[in-house]
């Protein structure tokens, strides 16, 4: 964890405490006793995100909480987090979470089913690309505390786990990971975990799950080897961005890829 600009931690706590209030840049800068320009610069340098983007991410996380824990209408939830238009709220939620607000609210049963399917898997290997024309990103993932469960790991375009990862997979535990045929670009490695004893709400709202994120971007260039990545899952920290992407969506996509493997299709075809 970076020790740069520790005052940003106080601003983040202030944002959490006042998340339903208007939080323009000027208000946050005043709280930190900086000019808006200077505050915005050091916040982005520390967090990788602008202050307003971070605030909007936390508000979407609050929307997820309200969808699961209350009977408020979707329109009222949008208004609660500052979205005046139902259409705008639905669009932004869907883009950054991966499902509509309505689907997310009603996804607990499906989430449990997907999680049980993962728990019963014997073979977690995905099919390798037939032809590899780009780079591979390999590494090892460990944990600061004892852990037994599934790990969801991906490469994202921004330093926040939202939307679908550009490359992603699931692991049946700690150990090695590998992304193949990664196109040139700039990526942020992020992961979280779900212990096998978890319930659906524990990973629909992953506030306490172990996680990790790269502090620096991973740059993939043609004909250049990407350094081996060594990361460790840790307990949530104050400056971690919220995990917006719906973890059951990632689980379902992974299971679908396994079921589409040639050997899986052959197994289905051979059954009487």
GROMACS .gro file of C-alpha atoms in nm:
model
  272
    1UNK     CA    1   0.000   0.000   0.000
    2UNK     CA    2   0.134   0.339  -0.098
    3UNK     CA    3   0.218   0.587   0.177
    4UNK     CA    4   0.205   0.880  -0.063
    5UNK     CA    5  -0.041   1.153   0.024
    6UNK     CA    6  -0.185   0.994   0.341
    7UNK     CA    7  -0.432   1.283   0.365
    8UNK     CA    8  -0.622   1.120   0.078
    9UNK     CA    9  -0.732   0.848   0.322
   10UNK     CA   10  -0.912   1.114   0.528
   11UNK     CA   11  -1.084   1.246   0.216
   12UNK     CA   12  -1.198   0.895   0.123
   13UNK     CA   13  -1.344   0.848   0.473
   14UNK     CA   14  -1.520   1.184   0.432
   15UNK     CA   15  -1.664   1.071   0.097
   16UNK     CA   16  -1.801   0.752   0.255
   17UNK     CA   17  -1.961   0.951   0.536
   18UNK     CA   18  -2.127   1.197   0.298
   19UNK     CA   19  -2.189   0.979  -0.005
   20UNK     CA   20  -2.553   1.085  -0.045
   21UNK     CA   21  -2.469   1.456  -0.034
   22UNK     CA   22  -2.345   1.669  -0.324
   23UNK     CA   23  -1.967   1.622  -0.340
   24UNK     CA   24  -1.829   1.861  -0.601
   25UNK     CA   25  -1.455   1.882  -0.648
   26UNK     CA   26  -1.445   2.215  -0.467
   27UNK     CA   27  -1.596   2.063  -0.150
   28UNK     CA   28  -1.346   1.776  -0.144
   29UNK     CA   29  -1.056   2.009  -0.214
   30UNK     CA   30  -1.165   2.241   0.068
   31UNK     CA   31  -1.183   1.947   0.307
   32UNK     CA   32  -0.826   1.853   0.215
   33UNK     CA   33  -0.720   2.221   0.233
   34UNK     CA   34  -0.588   2.220  -0.123
   35UNK     CA   35  -0.676   2.405  -0.437
   36UNK     CA   36  -0.907   2.202  -0.666
   37UNK     CA   37  -0.631   2.165  -0.924
   38UNK     CA   38  -0.370   2.042  -0.676
   39UNK     CA   39  -0.615   1.816  -0.495
   40UNK     CA   40  -0.733   1.657  -0.820
   41UNK     CA   41  -0.374   1.596  -0.928
   42UNK     CA   42  -0.257   1.425  -0.609
   43UNK     CA   43  -0.582   1.226  -0.574
   44UNK     CA   44  -0.539   1.081  -0.923
   45UNK     CA   45  -0.169   1.019  -0.863
   46UNK     CA   46  -0.253   0.821  -0.547
   47UNK     CA   47  -0.570   0.646  -0.664
   48UNK     CA   48  -0.535   0.625  -1.041
   49UNK     CA   49  -0.885   0.776  -1.070
   50UNK     CA   50  -1.016   1.130  -1.057
   51UNK     CA   51  -1.201   1.231  -0.738
   52UNK     CA   52  -1.534   1.252  -0.919
   53UNK     CA   53  -1.491   0.914  -1.086
   54UNK     CA   54  -1.415   0.760  -0.748
   55UNK     CA   55  -1.726   0.923  -0.598
   56UNK     CA   56  -1.945   0.793  -0.881
   57UNK     CA   57  -1.803   0.441  -0.829
   58UNK     CA   58  -1.884   0.450  -0.457
   59UNK     CA   59  -2.236   0.568  -0.536
   60UNK     CA   60  -2.291   0.276  -0.770
   61UNK     CA   61  -2.169   0.049  -0.492
   62UNK     CA   62  -2.430   0.208  -0.265
   63UNK     CA   63  -2.690   0.141  -0.535
   64UNK     CA   64  -2.594  -0.228  -0.528
   65UNK     CA   65  -2.640  -0.230  -0.149
   66UNK     CA   66  -2.982  -0.065  -0.175
   67UNK     CA   67  -3.095  -0.307  -0.446
   68UNK     CA   68  -3.016  -0.608  -0.226
   69UNK     CA   69  -3.109  -0.474   0.117
   70UNK     CA   70  -3.416  -0.257   0.053
   71UNK     CA   71  -3.745  -0.261  -0.136
   72UNK     CA   72  -3.687   0.085  -0.280
   73UNK     CA   73  -3.783   0.122  -0.645
   74UNK     CA   74  -3.501   0.132  -0.896
   75UNK     CA   75  -3.596   0.487  -0.985
   76UNK     CA   76  -3.576   0.595  -0.620
   77UNK     CA   77  -3.239   0.426  -0.580
   78UNK     CA   78  -3.112   0.617  -0.881
   79UNK     CA   79  -3.238   0.941  -0.727
   80UNK     CA   80  -3.080   0.847  -0.393
   81UNK     CA   81  -2.734   0.833  -0.552
   82UNK     CA   82  -2.785   1.150  -0.753
   83UNK     CA   83  -2.907   1.016  -1.089
   84UNK     CA   84  -3.204   1.225  -1.198
   85UNK     CA   85  -3.285   1.003  -1.497
   86UNK     CA   86  -3.388   0.638  -1.461
   87UNK     CA   87  -3.249   0.571  -1.808
   88UNK     CA   88  -2.909   0.722  -1.724
   89UNK     CA   89  -2.889   0.528  -1.397
   90UNK     CA   90  -2.980   0.199  -1.568
   91UNK     CA   91  -2.728   0.255  -1.847
   92UNK     CA   92  -2.440   0.344  -1.616
   93UNK     CA   93  -2.519   0.063  -1.375
   94UNK     CA   94  -2.534  -0.192  -1.657
   95UNK     CA   95  -2.209  -0.074  -1.816
   96UNK     CA   96  -2.011  -0.082  -1.493
   97UNK     CA   97  -2.173  -0.375  -1.307
   98UNK     CA   98  -2.244  -0.600  -1.605
   99UNK     CA   99  -2.619  -0.651  -1.555
  100UNK     CA  100  -2.923  -0.427  -1.523
  101UNK     CA  101  -3.031  -0.309  -1.176
  102UNK     CA  102  -3.337  -0.533  -1.197
  103UNK     CA  103  -3.131  -0.840  -1.288
  104UNK     CA  104  -2.883  -0.768  -1.011
  105UNK     CA  105  -3.161  -0.736  -0.752
  106UNK     CA  106  -3.302  -1.077  -0.846
  107UNK     CA  107  -2.977  -1.267  -0.901
  108UNK     CA  108  -2.918  -1.429  -0.560
  109UNK     CA  109  -3.060  -1.770  -0.657
  110UNK     CA  110  -2.866  -1.779  -0.984
  111UNK     CA  111  -2.551  -1.669  -0.800
  112UNK     CA  112  -2.584  -1.959  -0.554
  113UNK     CA  113  -2.631  -2.205  -0.840
  114UNK     CA  114  -2.323  -2.080  -1.026
  115UNK     CA  115  -2.116  -2.095  -0.710
  116UNK     CA  116  -2.220  -2.453  -0.644
  117UNK     CA  117  -2.131  -2.546  -1.001
  118UNK     CA  118  -1.783  -2.402  -0.948
  119UNK     CA  119  -1.748  -2.589  -0.619
  120UNK     CA  120  -1.822  -2.918  -0.795
  121UNK     CA  121  -1.580  -2.865  -1.085
  122UNK     CA  122  -1.303  -3.118  -1.130
  123UNK     CA  123  -1.131  -2.960  -1.430
  124UNK     CA  124  -1.074  -2.583  -1.436
  125UNK     CA  125  -0.858  -2.576  -1.750
  126UNK     CA  126  -0.973  -2.349  -2.029
  127UNK     CA  127  -0.893  -2.419  -2.392
  128UNK     CA  128  -0.576  -2.248  -2.512
  129UNK     CA  129  -0.596  -2.033  -2.825
  130UNK     CA  130  -0.516  -2.225  -3.143
  131UNK     CA  131  -0.266  -1.961  -3.250
  132UNK     CA  132  -0.090  -1.721  -3.013
  133UNK     CA  133   0.018  -1.401  -3.186
  134UNK     CA  134   0.052  -1.172  -2.884
  135UNK     CA  135   0.207  -1.171  -2.539
  136UNK     CA  136   0.134  -1.382  -2.232
  137UNK     CA  137   0.103  -1.243  -1.881
  138UNK     CA  138   0.194  -1.493  -1.612
  139UNK     CA  139   0.228  -1.473  -1.239
  140UNK     CA  140   0.165  -1.610  -0.893
  141UNK     CA  141  -0.110  -1.512  -0.653
  142UNK     CA  142  -0.073  -1.568  -0.280
  143UNK     CA  143  -0.263  -1.440   0.025
  144UNK     CA  144  -0.176  -1.249   0.340
  145UNK     CA  145  -0.420  -1.461   0.542
  146UNK     CA  146  -0.536  -1.825   0.514
  147UNK     CA  147  -0.777  -1.870   0.225
  148UNK     CA  148  -0.967  -2.156   0.062
  149UNK     CA  149  -1.195  -2.070  -0.226
  150UNK     CA  150  -1.221  -1.940  -0.580
  151UNK     CA  151  -1.022  -1.645  -0.713
  152UNK     CA  152  -1.155  -1.417  -0.986
  153UNK     CA  153  -0.870  -1.239  -1.163
  154UNK     CA  154  -0.866  -1.010  -1.463
  155UNK     CA  155  -0.696  -0.739  -1.664
  156UNK     CA  156  -0.896  -0.416  -1.674
  157UNK     CA  157  -0.867  -0.101  -1.881
  158UNK     CA  158  -0.890   0.123  -1.572
  159UNK     CA  159  -0.754   0.087  -1.217
  160UNK     CA  160  -1.096  -0.019  -1.091
  161UNK     CA  161  -1.275  -0.356  -1.128
  162UNK     CA  162  -1.576  -0.244  -1.327
  163UNK     CA  163  -1.725  -0.356  -1.657
  164UNK     CA  164  -1.602  -0.677  -1.811
  165UNK     CA  165  -1.229  -0.747  -1.781
  166UNK     CA  166  -1.043  -0.737  -2.110
  167UNK     CA  167  -0.893  -1.073  -2.010
  168UNK     CA  168  -1.020  -1.271  -1.714
  169UNK     CA  169  -1.035  -1.613  -1.559
  170UNK     CA  170  -1.112  -1.801  -1.238
  171UNK     CA  171  -0.871  -2.005  -1.029
  172UNK     CA  172  -0.959  -2.288  -0.789
  173UNK     CA  173  -0.719  -2.152  -0.529
  174UNK     CA  174  -0.388  -1.980  -0.477
  175UNK     CA  175  -0.103  -2.045  -0.717
  176UNK     CA  176  -0.018  -1.952  -1.073
  177UNK     CA  177  -0.223  -1.773  -1.337
  178UNK     CA  178  -0.173  -1.705  -1.706
  179UNK     CA  179  -0.341  -1.482  -1.962
  180UNK     CA  180  -0.256  -1.580  -2.319
  181UNK     CA  181  -0.255  -1.381  -2.640
  182UNK     CA  182  -0.280  -1.042  -2.469
  183UNK     CA  183  -0.282  -0.763  -2.724
  184UNK     CA  184  -0.052  -0.462  -2.686
  185UNK     CA  185  -0.198  -0.208  -2.448
  186UNK     CA  186  -0.209  -0.084  -2.090
  187UNK     CA  187  -0.377  -0.305  -1.831
  188UNK     CA  188  -0.449  -0.312  -1.459
  189UNK     CA  189  -0.438  -0.649  -1.285
  190UNK     CA  190  -0.710  -0.697  -1.024
  191UNK     CA  191  -0.845  -0.994  -0.835
  192UNK     CA  192  -1.080  -1.086  -0.556
  193UNK     CA  193  -1.176  -1.407  -0.384
  194UNK     CA  194  -1.481  -1.592  -0.263
  195UNK     CA  195  -1.438  -1.842   0.019
  196UNK     CA  196  -1.617  -2.173  -0.033
  197UNK     CA  197  -1.837  -2.113   0.271
  198UNK     CA  198  -1.974  -1.786   0.132
  199UNK     CA  199  -2.339  -1.709   0.064
  200UNK     CA  200  -2.469  -1.529  -0.245
  201UNK     CA  201  -2.489  -1.189  -0.074
  202UNK     CA  202  -2.125  -1.221   0.032
  203UNK     CA  203  -2.011  -1.197  -0.329
  204UNK     CA  204  -2.301  -0.999  -0.476
  205UNK     CA  205  -2.180  -0.727  -0.239
  206UNK     CA  206  -1.807  -0.807  -0.206
  207UNK     CA  207  -1.717  -0.548   0.056
  208UNK     CA  208  -1.505  -0.778   0.273
  209UNK     CA  209  -1.356  -1.024   0.023
  210UNK     CA  210  -0.980  -1.052  -0.006
  211UNK     CA  211  -0.848  -0.863  -0.307
  212UNK     CA  212  -0.544  -0.731  -0.487
  213UNK     CA  213  -0.472  -0.471  -0.753
  214UNK     CA  214  -0.168  -0.355  -0.939
  215UNK     CA  215  -0.051  -0.012  -0.828
  216UNK     CA  216   0.124   0.040  -1.160
  217UNK     CA  217  -0.016  -0.045  -1.503
  218UNK     CA  218   0.107  -0.349  -1.692
  219UNK     CA  219   0.231  -0.232  -2.031
  220UNK     CA  220   0.221  -0.490  -2.310
  221UNK     CA  221   0.432  -0.403  -2.614
  222UNK     CA  222   0.512  -0.605  -2.927
  223UNK     CA  223   0.820  -0.825  -2.901
  224UNK     CA  224   0.875  -0.731  -2.536
  225UNK     CA  225   0.850  -0.978  -2.250
  226UNK     CA  226   0.606  -0.880  -1.976
  227UNK     CA  227   0.760  -0.911  -1.626
  228UNK     CA  228   0.640  -1.201  -1.414
  229UNK     CA  229   0.366  -1.081  -1.179
  230UNK     CA  230   0.372  -1.169  -0.809
  231UNK     CA  231   0.065  -1.047  -0.622
  232UNK     CA  232  -0.096  -1.119  -0.288
  233UNK     CA  233  -0.458  -1.108  -0.177
  234UNK     CA  234  -0.515  -0.883   0.123
  235UNK     CA  235  -0.803  -0.761   0.335
  236UNK     CA  236  -0.985  -0.449   0.205
  237UNK     CA  237  -0.810  -0.115   0.251
  238UNK     CA  238  -0.953   0.232   0.272
  239UNK     CA  239  -0.813   0.334  -0.066
  240UNK     CA  240  -0.933   0.030  -0.258
  241UNK     CA  241  -1.186   0.118  -0.527
  242UNK     CA  242  -1.517  -0.066  -0.500
  243UNK     CA  243  -1.560  -0.394  -0.685
  244UNK     CA  244  -1.842  -0.295  -0.918
  245UNK     CA  245  -1.844  -0.585  -1.165
  246UNK     CA  246  -2.100  -0.848  -1.068
  247UNK     CA  247  -1.897  -1.155  -0.968
  248UNK     CA  248  -2.175  -1.399  -1.072
  249UNK     CA  249  -2.143  -1.263  -1.428
  250UNK     CA  250  -1.774  -1.358  -1.428
  251UNK     CA  251  -1.859  -1.699  -1.281
  252UNK     CA  252  -2.122  -1.762  -1.548
  253UNK     CA  253  -1.890  -1.658  -1.832
  254UNK     CA  254  -1.615  -1.886  -1.703
  255UNK     CA  255  -1.850  -2.184  -1.674
  256UNK     CA  256  -1.979  -2.120  -2.027
  257UNK     CA  257  -1.624  -2.122  -2.163
  258UNK     CA  258  -1.553  -2.453  -1.990
  259UNK     CA  259  -1.869  -2.605  -2.131
  260UNK     CA  260  -1.771  -2.496  -2.483
  261UNK     CA  261  -1.435  -2.677  -2.474
  262UNK     CA  262  -1.400  -2.943  -2.745
  263UNK     CA  263  -1.357  -3.217  -2.487
  264UNK     CA  264  -1.671  -3.103  -2.306
  265UNK     CA  265  -1.870  -3.102  -2.628
  266UNK     CA  266  -1.736  -3.447  -2.714
  267UNK     CA  267  -1.840  -3.575  -2.373
  268UNK     CA  268  -2.192  -3.450  -2.425
  269UNK     CA  269  -2.211  -3.605  -2.771
  270UNK     CA  270  -2.102  -3.947  -2.643
  271UNK     CA  271  -2.372  -3.969  -2.378
  272UNK     CA  272  -2.659  -4.206  -2.462
   0.00000   0.00000   0.00000
